CSV table of C-alpha atoms and ligand atoms in Angstrom, one decimal:
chain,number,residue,atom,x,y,z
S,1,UNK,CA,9.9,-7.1,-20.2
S,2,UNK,CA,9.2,-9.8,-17.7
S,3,UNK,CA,7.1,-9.1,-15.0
S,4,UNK,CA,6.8,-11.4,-11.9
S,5,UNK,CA,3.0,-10.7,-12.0
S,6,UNK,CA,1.5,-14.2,-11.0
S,7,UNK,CA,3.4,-14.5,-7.5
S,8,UNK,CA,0.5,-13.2,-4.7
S,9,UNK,CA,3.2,-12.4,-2.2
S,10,UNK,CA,4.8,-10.2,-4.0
S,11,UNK,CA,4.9,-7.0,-2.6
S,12,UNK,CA,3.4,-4.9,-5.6
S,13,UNK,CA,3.7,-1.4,-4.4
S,14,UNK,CA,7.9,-2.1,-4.7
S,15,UNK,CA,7.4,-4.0,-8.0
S,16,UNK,CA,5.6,-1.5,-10.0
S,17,UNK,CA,8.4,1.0,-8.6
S,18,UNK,CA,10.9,-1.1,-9.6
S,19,UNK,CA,9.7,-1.8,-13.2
S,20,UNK,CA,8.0,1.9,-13.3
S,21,UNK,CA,12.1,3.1,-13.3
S,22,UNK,CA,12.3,1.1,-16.3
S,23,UNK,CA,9.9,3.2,-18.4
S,24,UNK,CA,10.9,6.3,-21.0
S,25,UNK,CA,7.6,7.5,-22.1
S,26,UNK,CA,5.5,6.6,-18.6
S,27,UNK,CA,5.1,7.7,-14.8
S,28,UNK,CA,3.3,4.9,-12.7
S,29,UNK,CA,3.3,5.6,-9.4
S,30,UNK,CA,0.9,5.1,-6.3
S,31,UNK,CA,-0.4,8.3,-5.0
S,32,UNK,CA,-1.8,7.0,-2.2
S,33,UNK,CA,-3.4,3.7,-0.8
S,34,UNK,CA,-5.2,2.2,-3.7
S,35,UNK,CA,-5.3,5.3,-5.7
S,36,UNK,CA,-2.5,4.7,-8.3
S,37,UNK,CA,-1.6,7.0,-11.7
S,38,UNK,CA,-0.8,6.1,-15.4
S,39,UNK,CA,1.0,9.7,-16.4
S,40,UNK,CA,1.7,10.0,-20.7
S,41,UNK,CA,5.3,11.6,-20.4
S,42,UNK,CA,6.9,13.1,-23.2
S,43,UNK,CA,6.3,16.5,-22.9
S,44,UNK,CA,8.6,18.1,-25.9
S,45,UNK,CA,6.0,16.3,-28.0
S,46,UNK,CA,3.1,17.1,-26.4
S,47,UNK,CA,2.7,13.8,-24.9
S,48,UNK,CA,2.1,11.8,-28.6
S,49,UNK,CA,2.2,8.7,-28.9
S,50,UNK,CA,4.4,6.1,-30.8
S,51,UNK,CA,4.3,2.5,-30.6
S,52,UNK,CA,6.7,2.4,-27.6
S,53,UNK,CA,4.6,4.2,-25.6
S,54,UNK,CA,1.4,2.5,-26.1
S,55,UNK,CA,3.8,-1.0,-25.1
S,56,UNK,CA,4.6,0.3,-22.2
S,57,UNK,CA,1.1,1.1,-21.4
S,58,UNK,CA,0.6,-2.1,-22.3
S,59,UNK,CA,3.0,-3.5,-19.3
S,60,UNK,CA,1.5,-0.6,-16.7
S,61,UNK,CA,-1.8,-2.7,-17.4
S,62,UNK,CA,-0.6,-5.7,-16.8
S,63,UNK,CA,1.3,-4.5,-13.2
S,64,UNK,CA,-1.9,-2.7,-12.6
S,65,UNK,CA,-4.3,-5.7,-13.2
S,66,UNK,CA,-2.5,-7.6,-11.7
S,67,UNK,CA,-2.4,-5.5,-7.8
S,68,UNK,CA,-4.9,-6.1,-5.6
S,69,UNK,CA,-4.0,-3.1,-3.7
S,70,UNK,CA,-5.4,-1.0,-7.1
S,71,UNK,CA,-8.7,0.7,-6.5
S,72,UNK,CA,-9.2,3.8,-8.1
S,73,UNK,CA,-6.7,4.5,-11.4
S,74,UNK,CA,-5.7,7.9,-12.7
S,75,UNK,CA,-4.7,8.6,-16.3
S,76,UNK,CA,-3.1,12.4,-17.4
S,77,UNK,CA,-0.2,13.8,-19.4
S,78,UNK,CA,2.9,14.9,-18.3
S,79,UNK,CA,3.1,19.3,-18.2
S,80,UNK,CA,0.5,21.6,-18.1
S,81,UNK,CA,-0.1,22.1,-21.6
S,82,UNK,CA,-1.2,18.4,-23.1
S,83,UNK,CA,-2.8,15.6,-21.7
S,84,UNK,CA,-2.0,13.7,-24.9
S,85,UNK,CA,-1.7,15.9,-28.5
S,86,UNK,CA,-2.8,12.2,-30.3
S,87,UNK,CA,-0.6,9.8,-32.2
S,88,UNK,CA,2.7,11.1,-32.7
S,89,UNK,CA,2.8,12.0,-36.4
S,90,UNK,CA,6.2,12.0,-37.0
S,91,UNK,CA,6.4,7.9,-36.1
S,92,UNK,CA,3.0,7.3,-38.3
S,93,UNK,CA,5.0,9.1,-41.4
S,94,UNK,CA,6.4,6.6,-42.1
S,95,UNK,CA,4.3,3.8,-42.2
S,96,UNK,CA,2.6,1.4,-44.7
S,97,UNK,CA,-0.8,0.6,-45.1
S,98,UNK,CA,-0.3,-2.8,-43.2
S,99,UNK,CA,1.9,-1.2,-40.3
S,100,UNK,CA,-0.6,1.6,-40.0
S,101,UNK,CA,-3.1,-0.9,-39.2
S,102,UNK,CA,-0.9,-2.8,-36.8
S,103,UNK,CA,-0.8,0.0,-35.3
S,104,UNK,CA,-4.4,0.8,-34.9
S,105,UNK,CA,-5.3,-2.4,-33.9
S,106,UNK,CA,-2.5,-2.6,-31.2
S,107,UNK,CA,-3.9,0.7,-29.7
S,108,UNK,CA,-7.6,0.1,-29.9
S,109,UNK,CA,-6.4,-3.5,-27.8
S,110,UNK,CA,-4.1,-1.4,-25.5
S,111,UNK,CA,-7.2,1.4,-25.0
S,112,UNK,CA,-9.9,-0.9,-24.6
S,113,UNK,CA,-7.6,-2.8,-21.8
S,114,UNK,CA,-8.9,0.6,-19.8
S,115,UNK,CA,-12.6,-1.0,-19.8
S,116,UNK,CA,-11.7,-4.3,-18.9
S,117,UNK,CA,-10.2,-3.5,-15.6
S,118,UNK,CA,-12.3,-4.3,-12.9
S,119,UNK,CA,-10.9,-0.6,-10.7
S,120,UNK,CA,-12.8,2.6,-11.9
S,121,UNK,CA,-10.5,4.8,-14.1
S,122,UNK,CA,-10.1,8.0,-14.3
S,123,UNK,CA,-9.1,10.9,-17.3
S,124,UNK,CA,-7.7,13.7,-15.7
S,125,UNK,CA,-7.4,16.2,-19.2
S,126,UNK,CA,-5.1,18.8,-18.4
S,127,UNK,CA,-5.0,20.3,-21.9
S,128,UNK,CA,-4.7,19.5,-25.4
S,129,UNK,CA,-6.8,16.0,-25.7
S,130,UNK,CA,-6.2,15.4,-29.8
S,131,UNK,CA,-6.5,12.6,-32.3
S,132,UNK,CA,-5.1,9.6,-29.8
S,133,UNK,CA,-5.5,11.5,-26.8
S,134,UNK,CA,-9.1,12.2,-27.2
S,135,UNK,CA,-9.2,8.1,-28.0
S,136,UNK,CA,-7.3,7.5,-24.6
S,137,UNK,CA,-9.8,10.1,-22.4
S,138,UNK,CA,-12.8,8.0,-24.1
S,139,UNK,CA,-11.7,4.8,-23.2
S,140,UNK,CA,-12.1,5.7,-19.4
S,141,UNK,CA,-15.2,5.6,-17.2
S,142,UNK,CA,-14.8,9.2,-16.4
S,143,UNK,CA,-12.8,12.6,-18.1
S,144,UNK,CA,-12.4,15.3,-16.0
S,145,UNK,CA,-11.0,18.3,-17.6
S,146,UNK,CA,-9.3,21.2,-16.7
S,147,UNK,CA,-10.8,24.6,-17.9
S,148,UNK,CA,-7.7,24.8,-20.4
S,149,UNK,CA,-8.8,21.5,-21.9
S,150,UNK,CA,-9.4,21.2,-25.9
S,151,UNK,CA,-10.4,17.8,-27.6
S,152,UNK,CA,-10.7,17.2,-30.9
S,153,UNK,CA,-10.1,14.8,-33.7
S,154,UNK,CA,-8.5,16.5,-36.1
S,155,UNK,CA,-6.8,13.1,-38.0
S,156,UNK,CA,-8.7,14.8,-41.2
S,157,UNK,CA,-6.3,17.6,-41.7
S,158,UNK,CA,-3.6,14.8,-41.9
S,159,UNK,CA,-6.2,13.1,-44.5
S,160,UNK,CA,-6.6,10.4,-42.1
S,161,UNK,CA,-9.1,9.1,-39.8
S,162,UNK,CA,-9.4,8.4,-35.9
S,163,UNK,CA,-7.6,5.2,-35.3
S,164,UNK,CA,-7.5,4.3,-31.4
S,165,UNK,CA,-11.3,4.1,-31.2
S,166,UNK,CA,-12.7,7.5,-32.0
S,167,UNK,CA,-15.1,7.0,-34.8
S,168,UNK,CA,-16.6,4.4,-32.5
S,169,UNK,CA,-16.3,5.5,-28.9
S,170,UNK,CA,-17.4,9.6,-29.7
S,171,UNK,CA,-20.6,8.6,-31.5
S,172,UNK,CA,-21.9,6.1,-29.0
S,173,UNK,CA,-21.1,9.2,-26.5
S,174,UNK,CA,-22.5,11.9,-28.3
S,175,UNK,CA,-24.7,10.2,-31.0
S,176,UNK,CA,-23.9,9.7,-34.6
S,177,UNK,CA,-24.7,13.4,-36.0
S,178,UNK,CA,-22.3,15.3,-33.7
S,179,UNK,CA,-19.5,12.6,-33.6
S,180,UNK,CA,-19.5,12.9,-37.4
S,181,UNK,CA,-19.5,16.6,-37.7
S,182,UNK,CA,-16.5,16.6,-35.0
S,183,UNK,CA,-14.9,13.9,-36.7
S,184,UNK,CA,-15.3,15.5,-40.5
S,185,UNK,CA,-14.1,19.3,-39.3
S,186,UNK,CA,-11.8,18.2,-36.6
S,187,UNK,CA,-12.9,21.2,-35.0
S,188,UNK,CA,-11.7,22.3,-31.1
S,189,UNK,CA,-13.8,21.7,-28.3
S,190,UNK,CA,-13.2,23.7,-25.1
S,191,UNK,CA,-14.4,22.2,-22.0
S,192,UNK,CA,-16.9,24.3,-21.3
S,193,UNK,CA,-18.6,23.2,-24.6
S,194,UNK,CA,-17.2,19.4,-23.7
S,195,UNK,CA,-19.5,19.7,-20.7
S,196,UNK,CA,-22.1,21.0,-22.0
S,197,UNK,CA,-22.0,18.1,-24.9
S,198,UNK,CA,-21.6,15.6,-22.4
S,199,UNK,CA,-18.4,14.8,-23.4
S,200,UNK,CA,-17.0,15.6,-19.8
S,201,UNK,CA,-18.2,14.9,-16.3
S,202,UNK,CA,-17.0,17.9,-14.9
S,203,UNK,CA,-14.2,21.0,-15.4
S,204,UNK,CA,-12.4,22.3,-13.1
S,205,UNK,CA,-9.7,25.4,-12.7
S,206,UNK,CA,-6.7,23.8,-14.0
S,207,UNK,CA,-4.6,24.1,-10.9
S,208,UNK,CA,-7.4,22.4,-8.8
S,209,UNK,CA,-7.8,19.4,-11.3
S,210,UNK,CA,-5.4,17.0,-9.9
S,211,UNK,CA,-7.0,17.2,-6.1
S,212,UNK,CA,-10.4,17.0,-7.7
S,213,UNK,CA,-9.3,13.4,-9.3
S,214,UNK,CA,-7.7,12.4,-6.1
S,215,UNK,CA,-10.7,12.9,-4.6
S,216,UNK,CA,-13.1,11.6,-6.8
S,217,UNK,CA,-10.9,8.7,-6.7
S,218,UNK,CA,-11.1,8.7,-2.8
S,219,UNK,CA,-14.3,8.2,-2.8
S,220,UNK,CA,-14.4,5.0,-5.4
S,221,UNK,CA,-12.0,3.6,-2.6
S,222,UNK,CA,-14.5,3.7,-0.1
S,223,UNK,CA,-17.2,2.0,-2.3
S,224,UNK,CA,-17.3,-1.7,-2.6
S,225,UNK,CA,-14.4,-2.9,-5.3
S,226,UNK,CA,-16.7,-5.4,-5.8
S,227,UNK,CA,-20.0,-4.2,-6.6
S,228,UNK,CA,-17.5,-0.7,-8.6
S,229,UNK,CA,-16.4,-4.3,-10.3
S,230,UNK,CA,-19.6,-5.7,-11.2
S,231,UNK,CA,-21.4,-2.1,-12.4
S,232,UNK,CA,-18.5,-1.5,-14.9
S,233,UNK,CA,-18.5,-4.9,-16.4
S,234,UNK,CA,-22.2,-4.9,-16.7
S,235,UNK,CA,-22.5,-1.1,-17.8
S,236,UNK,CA,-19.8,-1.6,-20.9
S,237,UNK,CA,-21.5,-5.1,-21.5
S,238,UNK,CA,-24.6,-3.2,-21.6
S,239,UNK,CA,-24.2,-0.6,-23.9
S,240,UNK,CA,-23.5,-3.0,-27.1
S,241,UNK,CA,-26.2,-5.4,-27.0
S,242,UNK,CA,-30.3,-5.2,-27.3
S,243,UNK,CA,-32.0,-3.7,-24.2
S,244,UNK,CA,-33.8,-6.8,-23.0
S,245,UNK,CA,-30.5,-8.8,-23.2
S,246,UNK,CA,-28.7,-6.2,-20.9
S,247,UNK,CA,-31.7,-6.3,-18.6
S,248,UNK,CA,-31.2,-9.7,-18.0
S,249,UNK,CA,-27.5,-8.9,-17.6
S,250,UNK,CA,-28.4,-6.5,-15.0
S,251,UNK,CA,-30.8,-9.1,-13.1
S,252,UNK,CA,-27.8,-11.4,-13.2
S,253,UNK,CA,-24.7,-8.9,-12.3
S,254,UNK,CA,-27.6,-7.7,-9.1
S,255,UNK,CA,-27.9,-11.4,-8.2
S,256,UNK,CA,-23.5,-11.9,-8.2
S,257,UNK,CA,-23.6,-8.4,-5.7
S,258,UNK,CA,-26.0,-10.1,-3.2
S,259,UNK,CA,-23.4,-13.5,-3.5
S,260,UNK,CA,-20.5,-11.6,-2.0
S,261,UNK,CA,-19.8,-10.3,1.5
S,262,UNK,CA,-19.8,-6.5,0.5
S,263,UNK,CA,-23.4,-6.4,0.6
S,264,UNK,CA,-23.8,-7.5,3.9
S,265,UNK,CA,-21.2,-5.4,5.2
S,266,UNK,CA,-22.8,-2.6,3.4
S,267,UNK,CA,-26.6,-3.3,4.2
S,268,UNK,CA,-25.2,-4.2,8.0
S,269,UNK,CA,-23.6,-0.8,7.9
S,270,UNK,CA,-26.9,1.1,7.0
S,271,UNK,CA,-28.8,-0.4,9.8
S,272,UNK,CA,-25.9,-0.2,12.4
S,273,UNK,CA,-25.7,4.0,11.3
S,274,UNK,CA,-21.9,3.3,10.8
S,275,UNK,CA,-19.2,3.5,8.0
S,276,UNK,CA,-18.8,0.3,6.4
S,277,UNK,CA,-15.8,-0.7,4.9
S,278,UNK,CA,-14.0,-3.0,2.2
S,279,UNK,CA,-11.4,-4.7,1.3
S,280,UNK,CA,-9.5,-4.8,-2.0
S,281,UNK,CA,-11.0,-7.5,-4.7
S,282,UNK,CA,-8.7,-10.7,-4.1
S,283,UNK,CA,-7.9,-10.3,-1.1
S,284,UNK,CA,-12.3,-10.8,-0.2
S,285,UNK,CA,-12.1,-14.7,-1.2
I,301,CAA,N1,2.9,14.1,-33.0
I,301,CAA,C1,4.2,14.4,-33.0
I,301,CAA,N2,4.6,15.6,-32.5
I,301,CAA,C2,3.7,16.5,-32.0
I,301,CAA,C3,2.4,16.2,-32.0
I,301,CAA,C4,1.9,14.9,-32.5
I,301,CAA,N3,0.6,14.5,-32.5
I,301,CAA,N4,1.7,17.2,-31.5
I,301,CAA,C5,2.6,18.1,-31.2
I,301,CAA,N5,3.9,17.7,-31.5
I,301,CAA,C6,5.2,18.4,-31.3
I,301,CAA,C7,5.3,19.5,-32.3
I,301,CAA,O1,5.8,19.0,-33.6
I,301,CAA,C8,6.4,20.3,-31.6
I,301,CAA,O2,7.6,19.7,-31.8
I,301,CAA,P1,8.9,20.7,-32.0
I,301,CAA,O3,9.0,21.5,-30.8
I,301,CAA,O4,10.0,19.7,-32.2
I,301,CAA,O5,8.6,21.5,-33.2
I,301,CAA,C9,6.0,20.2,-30.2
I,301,CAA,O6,5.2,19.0,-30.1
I,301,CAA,C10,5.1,21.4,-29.7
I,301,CAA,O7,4.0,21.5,-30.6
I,301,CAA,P2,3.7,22.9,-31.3
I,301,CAA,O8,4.9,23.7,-31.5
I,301,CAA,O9,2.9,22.6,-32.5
I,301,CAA,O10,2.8,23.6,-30.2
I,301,CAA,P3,1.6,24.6,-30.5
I,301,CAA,O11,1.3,25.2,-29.1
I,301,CAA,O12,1.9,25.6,-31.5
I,301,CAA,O13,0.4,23.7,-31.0
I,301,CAA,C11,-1.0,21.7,-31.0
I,301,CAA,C12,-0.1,22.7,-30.2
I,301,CAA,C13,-2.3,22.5,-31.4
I,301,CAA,C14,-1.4,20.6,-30.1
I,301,CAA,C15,-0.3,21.3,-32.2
I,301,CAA,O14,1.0,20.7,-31.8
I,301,CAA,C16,-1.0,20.2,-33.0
I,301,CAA,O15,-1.9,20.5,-33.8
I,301,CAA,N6,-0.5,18.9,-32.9
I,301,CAA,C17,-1.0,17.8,-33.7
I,301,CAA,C18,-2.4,17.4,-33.2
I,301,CAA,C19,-2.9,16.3,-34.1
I,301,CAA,O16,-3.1,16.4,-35.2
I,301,CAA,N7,-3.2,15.1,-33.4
I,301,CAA,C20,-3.8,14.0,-34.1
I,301,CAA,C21,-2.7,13.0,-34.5
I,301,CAA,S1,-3.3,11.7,-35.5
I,301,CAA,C22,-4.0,10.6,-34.4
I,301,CAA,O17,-4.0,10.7,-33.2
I,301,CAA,C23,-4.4,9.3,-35.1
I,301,CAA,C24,-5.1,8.4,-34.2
I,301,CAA,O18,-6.3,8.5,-33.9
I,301,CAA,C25,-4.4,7.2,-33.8
């Protein structure tokens, strides 16, 4: 699909409405200014998914990388039942060797995509978080979960193993001895145990979830989308290299927040007593 991504004056909202029409297995849609939603849609199936899905995720990406009017970015699953039941196993029956690890390599490049955006994003797990979907609620900076939410990885009672970034992404979470026991038994976790294990931030009643990620997310857009930029890079950055390296990181990333205007609007604001506030990333320079 081609996208009309590097023309500025586009009008983005109506693009990704457009091209969001276009999509079988995703909902994009703006929820409100700056606060936009990625929603896994194919609820007979639990919302697993097959290589089509995770292109068109893939393209949402690129529209929603490519907006300046994106602050805050929600991710969930389509029904009240699954946020996303993993990779669909009836597509990864069939495959080789080689295409299986096509295929874990094209979603480990489509999840991590989640990290490089510079706009906070946000899991909104409104039930069964399995295998892939567990992958896809670890690749954001935050998981919310309803209190009907279970995550697992239970890829061993297929006599496979996590392939969208789970063996990776749960034990730098929760540390190599419990991210090996839940990756050997596969066993459920309900969210009150996945917030007690620190796999959550927080659980909510499941039909409050959605307004508590809208408004979590309406608070990110009243913080600075350019230090909420700067924090994530350096805070992923961070977490895969030696201490003192990311220190210096962190004197670095402190010294590119005092080099933009959202610091003085900010520190300004503090010393006036008012409410500062910013404008969207490209839109500052
Ligand atoms: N792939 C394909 N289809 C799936 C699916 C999946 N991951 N999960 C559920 N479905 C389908 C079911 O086959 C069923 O389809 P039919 O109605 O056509 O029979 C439909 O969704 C509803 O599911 P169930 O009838 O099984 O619903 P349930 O309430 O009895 O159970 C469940 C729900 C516990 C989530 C169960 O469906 C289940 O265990 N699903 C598989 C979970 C799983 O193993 N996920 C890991 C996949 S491997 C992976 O993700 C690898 C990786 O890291 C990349």
């Amino acid at each position: 699909m081609q996208t009309p991504l590097a023309n500025k004056e586009f009008d983005h909202t109506n693009t990704i409405n457009a091209l969001a029409d276009k999509f079988e297995n995703i909902r994009l849609e703006c929820l409100e200014t700056g606060i936009y939603q990625i929603c896994i849609h194919r609820p007979k199936i639990l919302n697993a998914l097959n290589l089509q899905c995770l292109e068109e995720l893939n393209t949402c990406l690129d529209l929603i990388d490519s907006n300046p009017d994106v602050r805050v970015l929600l991710v969930t699953g389509a029904g009240d039942k699954a946020f996303v039941a993993g990779a669909d196993i009836a597509y990864m029956k069939q495959l080789s060797a080689q295409a299986a690890e096509n295929f874990s390599a094209y979603g480990n490049q489509t999840f991590s995509r989640f990290s490089q955006l510079k706009v906070p994003v946000i899991a909104m797990v409104n039930g069964y978080a399995l295998g892939g979907g567990c992958e896809l609620a670890l690749s954001c900076d935050f998981i919310i979960a309803s209190d009907k939410a279970c995550f697992a990885q239970p890829e061993v009672n297929l006599a496979i193993l996590p392939g969208f970034g789970g063996s990776q992404r749960l034990t730098r979470r929760l540390g190599l001895s419990l991210a090996i026991e839940l990756v050997m038994t596969g066993r459920n976790i309900k969210s009150d145990e996945a917030l007690k294990l620190g796999l959550v931030n927080h659980v909510y009643p499941a039909d409050s979830l959605n307004e508590a990620g809208l408004e979590l997310a309406r608070g990110l857009t009243h913080k600075s989308p350019y230090a909420l930029a700067a924090i994530k890079q350096l805070m992923h950055q961070g977490e895969n290299i030696p201490l003192d390296q990311a220190l210096k990181l962190e004197s670095q990333s402190f010294a590119l927040t005092f080099a933009g205007n959202d610091r003085e609007v900010a520190m300004q604001a503090f010393l006036d007593k008012s409410q500062a506030s910013f404008r969207s990333l490209q839109k500052t320079s």
